[in-house]
PDB file of C-alpha atoms in Angstrom:
ATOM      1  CA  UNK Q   1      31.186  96.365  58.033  1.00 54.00           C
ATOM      2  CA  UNK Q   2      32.533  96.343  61.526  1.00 60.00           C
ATOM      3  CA  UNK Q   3      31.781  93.837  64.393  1.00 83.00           C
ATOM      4  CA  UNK Q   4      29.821  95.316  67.029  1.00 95.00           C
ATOM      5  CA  UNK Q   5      31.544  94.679  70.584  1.00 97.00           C
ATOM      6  CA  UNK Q   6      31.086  92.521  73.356  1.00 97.00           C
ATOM      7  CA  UNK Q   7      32.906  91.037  76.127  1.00 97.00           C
ATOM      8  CA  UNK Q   8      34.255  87.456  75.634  1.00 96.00           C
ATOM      9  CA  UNK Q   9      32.690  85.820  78.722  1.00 97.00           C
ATOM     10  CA  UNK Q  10      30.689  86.299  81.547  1.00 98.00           C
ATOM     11  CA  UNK Q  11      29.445  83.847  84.269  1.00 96.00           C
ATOM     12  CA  UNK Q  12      27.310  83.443  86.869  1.00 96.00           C
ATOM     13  CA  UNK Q  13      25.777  81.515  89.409  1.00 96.00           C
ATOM     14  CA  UNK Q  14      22.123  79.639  89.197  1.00 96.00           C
ATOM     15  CA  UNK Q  15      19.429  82.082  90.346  1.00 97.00           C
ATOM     16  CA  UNK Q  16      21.707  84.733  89.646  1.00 97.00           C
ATOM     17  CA  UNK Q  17      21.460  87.806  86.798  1.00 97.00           C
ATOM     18  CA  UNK Q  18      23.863  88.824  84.601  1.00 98.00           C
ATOM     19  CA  UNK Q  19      23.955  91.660  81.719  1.00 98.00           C
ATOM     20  CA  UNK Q  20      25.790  91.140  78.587  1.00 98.00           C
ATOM     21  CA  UNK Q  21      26.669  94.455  76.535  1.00 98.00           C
ATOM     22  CA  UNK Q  22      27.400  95.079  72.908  1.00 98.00           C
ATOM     23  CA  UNK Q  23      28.923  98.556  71.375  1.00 97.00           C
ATOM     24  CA  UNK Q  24      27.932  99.849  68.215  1.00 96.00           C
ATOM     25  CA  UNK Q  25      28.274 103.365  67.033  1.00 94.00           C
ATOM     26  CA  UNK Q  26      25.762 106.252  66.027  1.00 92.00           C
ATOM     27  CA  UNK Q  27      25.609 104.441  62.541  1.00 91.00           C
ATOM     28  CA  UNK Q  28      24.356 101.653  63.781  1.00 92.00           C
ATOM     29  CA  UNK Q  29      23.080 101.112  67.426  1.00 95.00           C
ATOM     30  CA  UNK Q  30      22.776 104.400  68.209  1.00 94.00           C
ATOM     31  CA  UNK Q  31      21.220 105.350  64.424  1.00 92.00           C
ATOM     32  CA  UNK Q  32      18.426 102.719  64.512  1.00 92.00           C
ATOM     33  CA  UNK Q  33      15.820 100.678  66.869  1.00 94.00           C
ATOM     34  CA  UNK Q  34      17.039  97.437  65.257  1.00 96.00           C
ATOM     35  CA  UNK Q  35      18.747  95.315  67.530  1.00 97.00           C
ATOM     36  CA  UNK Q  36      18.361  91.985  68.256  1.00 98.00           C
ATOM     37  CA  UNK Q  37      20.038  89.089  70.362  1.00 98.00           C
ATOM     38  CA  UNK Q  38      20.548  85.297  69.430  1.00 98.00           C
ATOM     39  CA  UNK Q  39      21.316  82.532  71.498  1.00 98.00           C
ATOM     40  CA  UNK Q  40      23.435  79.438  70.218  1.00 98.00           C
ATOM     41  CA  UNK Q  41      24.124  76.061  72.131  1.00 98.00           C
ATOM     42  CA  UNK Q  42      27.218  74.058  70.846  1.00 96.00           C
ATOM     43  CA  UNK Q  43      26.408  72.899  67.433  1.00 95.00           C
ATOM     44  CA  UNK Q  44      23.316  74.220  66.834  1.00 97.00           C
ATOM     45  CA  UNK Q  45      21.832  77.295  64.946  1.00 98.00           C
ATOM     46  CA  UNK Q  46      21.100  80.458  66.780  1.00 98.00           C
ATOM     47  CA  UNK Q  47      17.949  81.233  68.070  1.00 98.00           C
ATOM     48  CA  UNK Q  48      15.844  85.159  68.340  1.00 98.00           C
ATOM     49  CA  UNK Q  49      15.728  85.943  71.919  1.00 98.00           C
ATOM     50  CA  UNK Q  50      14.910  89.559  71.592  1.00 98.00           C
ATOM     51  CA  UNK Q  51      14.233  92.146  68.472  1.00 97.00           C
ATOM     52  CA  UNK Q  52      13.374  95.511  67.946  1.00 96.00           C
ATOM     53  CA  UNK Q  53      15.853  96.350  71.426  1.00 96.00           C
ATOM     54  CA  UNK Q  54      13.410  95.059  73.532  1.00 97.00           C
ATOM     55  CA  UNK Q  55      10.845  92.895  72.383  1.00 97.00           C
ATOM     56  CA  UNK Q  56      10.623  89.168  73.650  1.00 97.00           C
ATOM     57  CA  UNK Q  57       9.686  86.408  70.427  1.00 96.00           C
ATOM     58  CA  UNK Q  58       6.651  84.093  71.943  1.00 95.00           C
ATOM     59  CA  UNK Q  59       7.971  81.463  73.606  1.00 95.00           C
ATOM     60  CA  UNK Q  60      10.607  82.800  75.142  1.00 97.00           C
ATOM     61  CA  UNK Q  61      11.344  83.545  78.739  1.00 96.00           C
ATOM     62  CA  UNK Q  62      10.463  86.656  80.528  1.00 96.00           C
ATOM     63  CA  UNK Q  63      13.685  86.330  81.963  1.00 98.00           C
ATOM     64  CA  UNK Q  64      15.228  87.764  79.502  1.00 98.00           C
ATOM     65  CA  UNK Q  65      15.113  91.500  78.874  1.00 98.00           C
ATOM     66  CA  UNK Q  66      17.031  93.650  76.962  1.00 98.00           C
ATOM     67  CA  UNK Q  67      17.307  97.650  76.531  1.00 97.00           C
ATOM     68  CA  UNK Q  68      19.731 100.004  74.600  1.00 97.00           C
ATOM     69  CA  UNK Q  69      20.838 103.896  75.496  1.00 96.00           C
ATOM     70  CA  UNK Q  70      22.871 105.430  73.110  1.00 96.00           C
ATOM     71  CA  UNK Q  71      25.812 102.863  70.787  1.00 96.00           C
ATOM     72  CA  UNK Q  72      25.288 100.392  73.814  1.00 97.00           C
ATOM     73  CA  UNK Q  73      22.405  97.574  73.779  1.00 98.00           C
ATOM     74  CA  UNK Q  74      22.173  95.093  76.790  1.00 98.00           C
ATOM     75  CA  UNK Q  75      21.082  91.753  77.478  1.00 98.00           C
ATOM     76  CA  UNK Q  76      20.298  90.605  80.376  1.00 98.00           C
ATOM     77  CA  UNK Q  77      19.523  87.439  81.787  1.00 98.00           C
ATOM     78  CA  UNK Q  78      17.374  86.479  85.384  1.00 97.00           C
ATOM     79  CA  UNK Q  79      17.476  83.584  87.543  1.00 97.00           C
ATOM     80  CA  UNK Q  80      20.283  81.998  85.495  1.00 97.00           C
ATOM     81  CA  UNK Q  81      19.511  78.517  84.927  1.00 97.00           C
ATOM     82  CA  UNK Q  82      22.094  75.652  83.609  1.00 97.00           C
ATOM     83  CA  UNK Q  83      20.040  76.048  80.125  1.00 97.00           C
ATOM     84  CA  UNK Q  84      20.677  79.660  79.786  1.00 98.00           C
ATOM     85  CA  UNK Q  85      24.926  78.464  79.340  1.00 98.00           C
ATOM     86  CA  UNK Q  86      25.087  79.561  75.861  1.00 98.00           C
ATOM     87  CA  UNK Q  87      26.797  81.810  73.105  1.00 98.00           C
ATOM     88  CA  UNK Q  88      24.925  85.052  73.178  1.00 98.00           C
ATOM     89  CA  UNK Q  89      25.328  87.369  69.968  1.00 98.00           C
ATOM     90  CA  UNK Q  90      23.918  91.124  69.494  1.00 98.00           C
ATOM     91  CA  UNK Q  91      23.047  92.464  66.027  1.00 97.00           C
ATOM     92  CA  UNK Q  92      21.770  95.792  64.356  1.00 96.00           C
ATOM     93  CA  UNK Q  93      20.821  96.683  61.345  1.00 91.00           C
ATOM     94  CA  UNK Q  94      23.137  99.348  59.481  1.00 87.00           C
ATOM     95  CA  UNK Q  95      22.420 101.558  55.868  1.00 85.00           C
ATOM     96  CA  UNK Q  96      21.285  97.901  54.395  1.00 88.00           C
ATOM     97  CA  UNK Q  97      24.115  95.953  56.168  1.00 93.00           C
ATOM     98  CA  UNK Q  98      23.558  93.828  59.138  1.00 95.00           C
ATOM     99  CA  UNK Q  99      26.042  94.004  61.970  1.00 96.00           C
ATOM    100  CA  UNK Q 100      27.004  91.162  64.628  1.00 97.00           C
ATOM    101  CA  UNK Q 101      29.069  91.410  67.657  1.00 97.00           C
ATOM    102  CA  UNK Q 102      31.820  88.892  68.390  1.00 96.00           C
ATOM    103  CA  UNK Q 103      29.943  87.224  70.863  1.00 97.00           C
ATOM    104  CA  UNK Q 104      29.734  86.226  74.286  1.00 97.00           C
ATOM    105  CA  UNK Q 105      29.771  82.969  76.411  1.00 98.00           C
ATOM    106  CA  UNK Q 106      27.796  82.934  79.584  1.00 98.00           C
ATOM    107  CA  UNK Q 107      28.847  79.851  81.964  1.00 97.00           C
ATOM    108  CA  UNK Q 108      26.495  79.309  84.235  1.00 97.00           C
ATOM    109  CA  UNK Q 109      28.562  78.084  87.963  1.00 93.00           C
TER     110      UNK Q 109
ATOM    111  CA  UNK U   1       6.070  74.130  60.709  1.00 95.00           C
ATOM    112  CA  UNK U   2       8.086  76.924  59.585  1.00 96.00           C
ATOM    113  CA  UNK U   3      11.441  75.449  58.212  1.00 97.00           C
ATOM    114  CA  UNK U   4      14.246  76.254  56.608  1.00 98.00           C
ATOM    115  CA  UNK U   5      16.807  73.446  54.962  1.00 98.00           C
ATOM    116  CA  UNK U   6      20.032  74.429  53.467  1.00 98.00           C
ATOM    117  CA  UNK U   7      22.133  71.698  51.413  1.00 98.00           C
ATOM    118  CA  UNK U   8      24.996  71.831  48.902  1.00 98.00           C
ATOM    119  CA  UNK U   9      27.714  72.488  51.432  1.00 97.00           C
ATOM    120  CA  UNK U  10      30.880  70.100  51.078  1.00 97.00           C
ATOM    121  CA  UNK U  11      34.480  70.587  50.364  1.00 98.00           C
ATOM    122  CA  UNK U  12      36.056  72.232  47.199  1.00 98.00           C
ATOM    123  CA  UNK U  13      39.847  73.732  46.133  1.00 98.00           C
ATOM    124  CA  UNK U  14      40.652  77.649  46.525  1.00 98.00           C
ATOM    125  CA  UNK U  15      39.520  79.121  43.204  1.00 98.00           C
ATOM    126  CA  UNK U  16      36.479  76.722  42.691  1.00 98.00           C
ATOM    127  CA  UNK U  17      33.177  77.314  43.211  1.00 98.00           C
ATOM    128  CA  UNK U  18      30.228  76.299  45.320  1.00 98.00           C
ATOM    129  CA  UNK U  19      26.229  76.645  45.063  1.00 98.00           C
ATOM    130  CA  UNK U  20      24.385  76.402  48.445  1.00 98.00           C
ATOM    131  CA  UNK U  21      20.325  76.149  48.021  1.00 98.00           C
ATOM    132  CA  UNK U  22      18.031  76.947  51.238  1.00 98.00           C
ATOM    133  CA  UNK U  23      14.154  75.512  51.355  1.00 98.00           C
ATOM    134  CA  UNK U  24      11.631  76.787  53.008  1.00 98.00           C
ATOM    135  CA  UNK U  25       8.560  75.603  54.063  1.00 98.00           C
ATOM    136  CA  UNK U  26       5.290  76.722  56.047  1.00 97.00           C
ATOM    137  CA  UNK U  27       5.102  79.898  55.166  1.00 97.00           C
ATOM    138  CA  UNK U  28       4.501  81.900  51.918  1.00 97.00           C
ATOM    139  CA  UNK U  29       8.193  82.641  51.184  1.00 98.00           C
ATOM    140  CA  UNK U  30       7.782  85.309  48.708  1.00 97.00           C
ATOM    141  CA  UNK U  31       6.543  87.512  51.187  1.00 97.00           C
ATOM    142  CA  UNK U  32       9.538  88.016  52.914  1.00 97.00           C
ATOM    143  CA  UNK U  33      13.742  88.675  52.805  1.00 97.00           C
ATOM    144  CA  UNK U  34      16.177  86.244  53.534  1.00 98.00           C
ATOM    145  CA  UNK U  35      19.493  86.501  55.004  1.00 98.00           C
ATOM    146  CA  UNK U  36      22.229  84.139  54.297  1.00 98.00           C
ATOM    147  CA  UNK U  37      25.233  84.314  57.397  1.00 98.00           C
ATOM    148  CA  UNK U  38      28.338  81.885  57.947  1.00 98.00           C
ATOM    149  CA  UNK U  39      30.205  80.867  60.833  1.00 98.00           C
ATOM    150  CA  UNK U  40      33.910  79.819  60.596  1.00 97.00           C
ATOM    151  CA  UNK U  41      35.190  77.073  62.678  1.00 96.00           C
ATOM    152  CA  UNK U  42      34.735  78.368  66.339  1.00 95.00           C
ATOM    153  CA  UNK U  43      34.338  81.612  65.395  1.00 95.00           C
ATOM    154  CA  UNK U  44      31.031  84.422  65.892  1.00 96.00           C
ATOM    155  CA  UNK U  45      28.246  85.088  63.034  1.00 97.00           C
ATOM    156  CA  UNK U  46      29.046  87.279  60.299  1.00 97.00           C
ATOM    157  CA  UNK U  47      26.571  88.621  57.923  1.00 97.00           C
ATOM    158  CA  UNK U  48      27.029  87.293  54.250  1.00 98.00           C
ATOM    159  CA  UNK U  49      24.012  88.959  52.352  1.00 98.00           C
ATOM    160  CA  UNK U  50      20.176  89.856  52.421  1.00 97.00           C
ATOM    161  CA  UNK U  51      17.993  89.785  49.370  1.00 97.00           C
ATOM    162  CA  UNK U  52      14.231  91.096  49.211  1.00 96.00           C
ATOM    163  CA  UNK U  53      11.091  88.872  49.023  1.00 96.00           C
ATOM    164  CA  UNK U  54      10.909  89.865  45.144  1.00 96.00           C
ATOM    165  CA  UNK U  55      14.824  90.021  44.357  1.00 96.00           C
ATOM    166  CA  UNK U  56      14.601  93.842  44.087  1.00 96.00           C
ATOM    167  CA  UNK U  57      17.291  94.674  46.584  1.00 96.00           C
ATOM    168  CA  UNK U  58      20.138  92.787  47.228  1.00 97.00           C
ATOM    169  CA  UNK U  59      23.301  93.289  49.474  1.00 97.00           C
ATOM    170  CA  UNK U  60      26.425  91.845  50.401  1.00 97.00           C
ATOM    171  CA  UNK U  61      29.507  91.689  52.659  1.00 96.00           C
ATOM    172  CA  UNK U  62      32.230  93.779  51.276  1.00 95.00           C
ATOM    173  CA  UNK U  63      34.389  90.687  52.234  1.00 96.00           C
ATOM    174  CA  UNK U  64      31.870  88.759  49.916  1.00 98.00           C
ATOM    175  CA  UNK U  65      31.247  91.500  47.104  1.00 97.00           C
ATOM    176  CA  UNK U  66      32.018  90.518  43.474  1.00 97.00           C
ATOM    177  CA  UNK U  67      32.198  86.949  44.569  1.00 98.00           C
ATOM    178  CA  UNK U  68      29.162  85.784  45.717  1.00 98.00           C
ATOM    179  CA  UNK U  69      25.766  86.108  44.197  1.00 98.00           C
ATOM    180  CA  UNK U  70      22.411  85.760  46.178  1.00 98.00           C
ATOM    181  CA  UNK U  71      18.975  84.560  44.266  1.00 98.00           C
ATOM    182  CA  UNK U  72      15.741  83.352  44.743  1.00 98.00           C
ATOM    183  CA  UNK U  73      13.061  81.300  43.390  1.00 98.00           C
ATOM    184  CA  UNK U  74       9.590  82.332  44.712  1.00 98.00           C
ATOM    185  CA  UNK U  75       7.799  79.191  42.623  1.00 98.00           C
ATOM    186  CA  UNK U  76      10.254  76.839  44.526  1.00 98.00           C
ATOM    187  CA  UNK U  77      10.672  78.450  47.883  1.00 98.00           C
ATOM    188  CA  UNK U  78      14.397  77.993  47.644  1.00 98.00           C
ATOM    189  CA  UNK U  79      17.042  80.688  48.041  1.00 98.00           C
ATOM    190  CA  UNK U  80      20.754  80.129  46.804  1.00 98.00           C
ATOM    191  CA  UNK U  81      24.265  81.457  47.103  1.00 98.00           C
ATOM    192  CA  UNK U  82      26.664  80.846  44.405  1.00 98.00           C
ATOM    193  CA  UNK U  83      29.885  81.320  45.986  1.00 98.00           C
ATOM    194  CA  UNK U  84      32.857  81.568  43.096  1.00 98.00           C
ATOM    195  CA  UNK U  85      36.620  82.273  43.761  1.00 98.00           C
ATOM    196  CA  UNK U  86      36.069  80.567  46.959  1.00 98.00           C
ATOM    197  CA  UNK U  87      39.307  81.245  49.386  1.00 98.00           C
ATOM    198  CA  UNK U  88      40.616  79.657  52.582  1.00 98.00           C
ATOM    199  CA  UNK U  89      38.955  82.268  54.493  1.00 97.00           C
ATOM    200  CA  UNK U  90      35.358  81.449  53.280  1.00 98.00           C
ATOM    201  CA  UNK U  91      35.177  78.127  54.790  1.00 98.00           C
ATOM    202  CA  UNK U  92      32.522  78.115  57.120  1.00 98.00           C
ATOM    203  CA  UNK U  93      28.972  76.917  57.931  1.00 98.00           C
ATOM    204  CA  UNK U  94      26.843  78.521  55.714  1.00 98.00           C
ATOM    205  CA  UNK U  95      23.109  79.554  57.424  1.00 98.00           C
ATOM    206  CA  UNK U  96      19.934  80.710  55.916  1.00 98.00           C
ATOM    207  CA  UNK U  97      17.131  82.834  57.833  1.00 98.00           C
ATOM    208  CA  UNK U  98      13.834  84.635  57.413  1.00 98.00           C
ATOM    209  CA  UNK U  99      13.879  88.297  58.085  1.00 97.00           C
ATOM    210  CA  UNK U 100      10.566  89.716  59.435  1.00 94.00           C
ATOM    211  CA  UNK U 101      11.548  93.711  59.866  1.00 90.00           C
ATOM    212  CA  UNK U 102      14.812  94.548  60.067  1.00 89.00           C
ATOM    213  CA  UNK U 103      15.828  92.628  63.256  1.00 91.00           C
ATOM    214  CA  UNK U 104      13.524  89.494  63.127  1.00 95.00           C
ATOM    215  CA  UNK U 105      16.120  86.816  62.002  1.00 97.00           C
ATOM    216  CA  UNK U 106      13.865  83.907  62.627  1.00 96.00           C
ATOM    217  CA  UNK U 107      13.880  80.594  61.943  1.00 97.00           C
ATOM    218  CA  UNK U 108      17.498  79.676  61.262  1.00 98.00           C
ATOM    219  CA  UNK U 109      18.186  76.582  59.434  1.00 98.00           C
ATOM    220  CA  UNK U 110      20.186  74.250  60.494  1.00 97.00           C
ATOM    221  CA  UNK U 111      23.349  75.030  58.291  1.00 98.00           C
ATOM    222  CA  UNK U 112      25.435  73.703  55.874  1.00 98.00           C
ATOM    223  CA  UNK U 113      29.674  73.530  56.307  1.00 98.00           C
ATOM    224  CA  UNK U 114      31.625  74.825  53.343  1.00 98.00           C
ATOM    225  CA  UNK U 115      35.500  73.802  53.719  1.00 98.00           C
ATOM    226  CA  UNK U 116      38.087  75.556  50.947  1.00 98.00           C
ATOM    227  CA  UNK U 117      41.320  73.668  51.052  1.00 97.00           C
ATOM    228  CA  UNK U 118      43.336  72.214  48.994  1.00 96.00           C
TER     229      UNK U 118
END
């Protein structure tokens, strides 16, 4: 099973956005409407910000959104807030297996 | 509260071998797959294995495969890995999650570390 791909960091300032990517191939982005995103904060366990591609859990912000076109899903974040400084991972489901990218840190400035 | 408790993490020699149990509680567990996924020592999330809500289908890691075995038991709400010819490269913190679709890895509990060393 291979990782999917995203970039190591990004950053950005409060009130900012930023978009976090993740690269998968026809077998698995591109083959299926399964992807989902998970935040984690140092030493804790991740959390479901977004399945399905798209879909928001309750509870969570409406500032974050996330779409997919093609092997590429995307994350992205609004208004950045010091909270949002995280570990953000991407996964898809794949022929029974379950894919995760290496994930990426946002630092918020 | 939906919850999800995982225990029987600790540290043990290359070649032994480790069971990890994961209870749930607040919702009817039968009714749905679990996931189990580790994470080494500042490393990302990999996926370790999935297992139906009756046991019928069960998968694994390749890196896993032939090692590890996943189970359940519906009456106790309690899922388990049984980790054998553990290696260096399995230590890790061990996490259990519900799986509502095929994306819907939600709640997470709160892990349990697994350390292979001699």
């Amino acid at each position: 099973q291979s990782a999917l791909t995203q970039p190591a960091s990004v950053s950005g300032s409060p009130g900012q956005s930023i978009t976090i990517s993740c690269t998968g191939t026809s077998s698995d982005i591109g083959g299926y409407k399964y992807v989902s995103w998970y935040q984690q904060h140092p030493g804790k366990a991740p959390k479901l910000i977004i399945y399905d591609v798209s879909n928001r859990p309750l509870g969570v912000s409406d500032r974050f959104s996330a779409s997919k076109s093609g092997n590429t899903a995307s994350l992205s974040i609004s208004g950045l807030q010091a909270e949002d400084e995280a570990i953000y991972y991407c996964s898809s489901y794949t022929n029974n297996n379950i894919s995760f990218g290496g994930g990426t840190r946002l630092t918020v400035l | 509260e939906v919850q999800l408790v995982e225990s029987g993490g600790g540290l043990v020699k290359p070649g032994g071998s480790l069971r990890l149990s994961c209870a749930a509680s607040g919702f009817t567990f039968s009714s749905y797959s679990m996931i189990w996924v580790r994470q080494a020592p500042g490393k990302g999330l990999e996926w370790v294995s999935s297992i139906s809500g009756r046991s019928s289908d069960i998968y694994y890691a390749d890196s896993v495969k032939g090692r590890f075995t996943t189970s359940r038991d519906n009456a106790k709400s309690s899922l388990y890995l049984q980790m054998n010819s553990l290696r260096a490269d399995d230590t890790a913190v061990y996490f259990c999650a519900r799986v509502r679709g095929f994306s819907k890895f939600d709640p997470w509990g709160q892990g349990t570390l697994v350390t292979v060393s001699s």
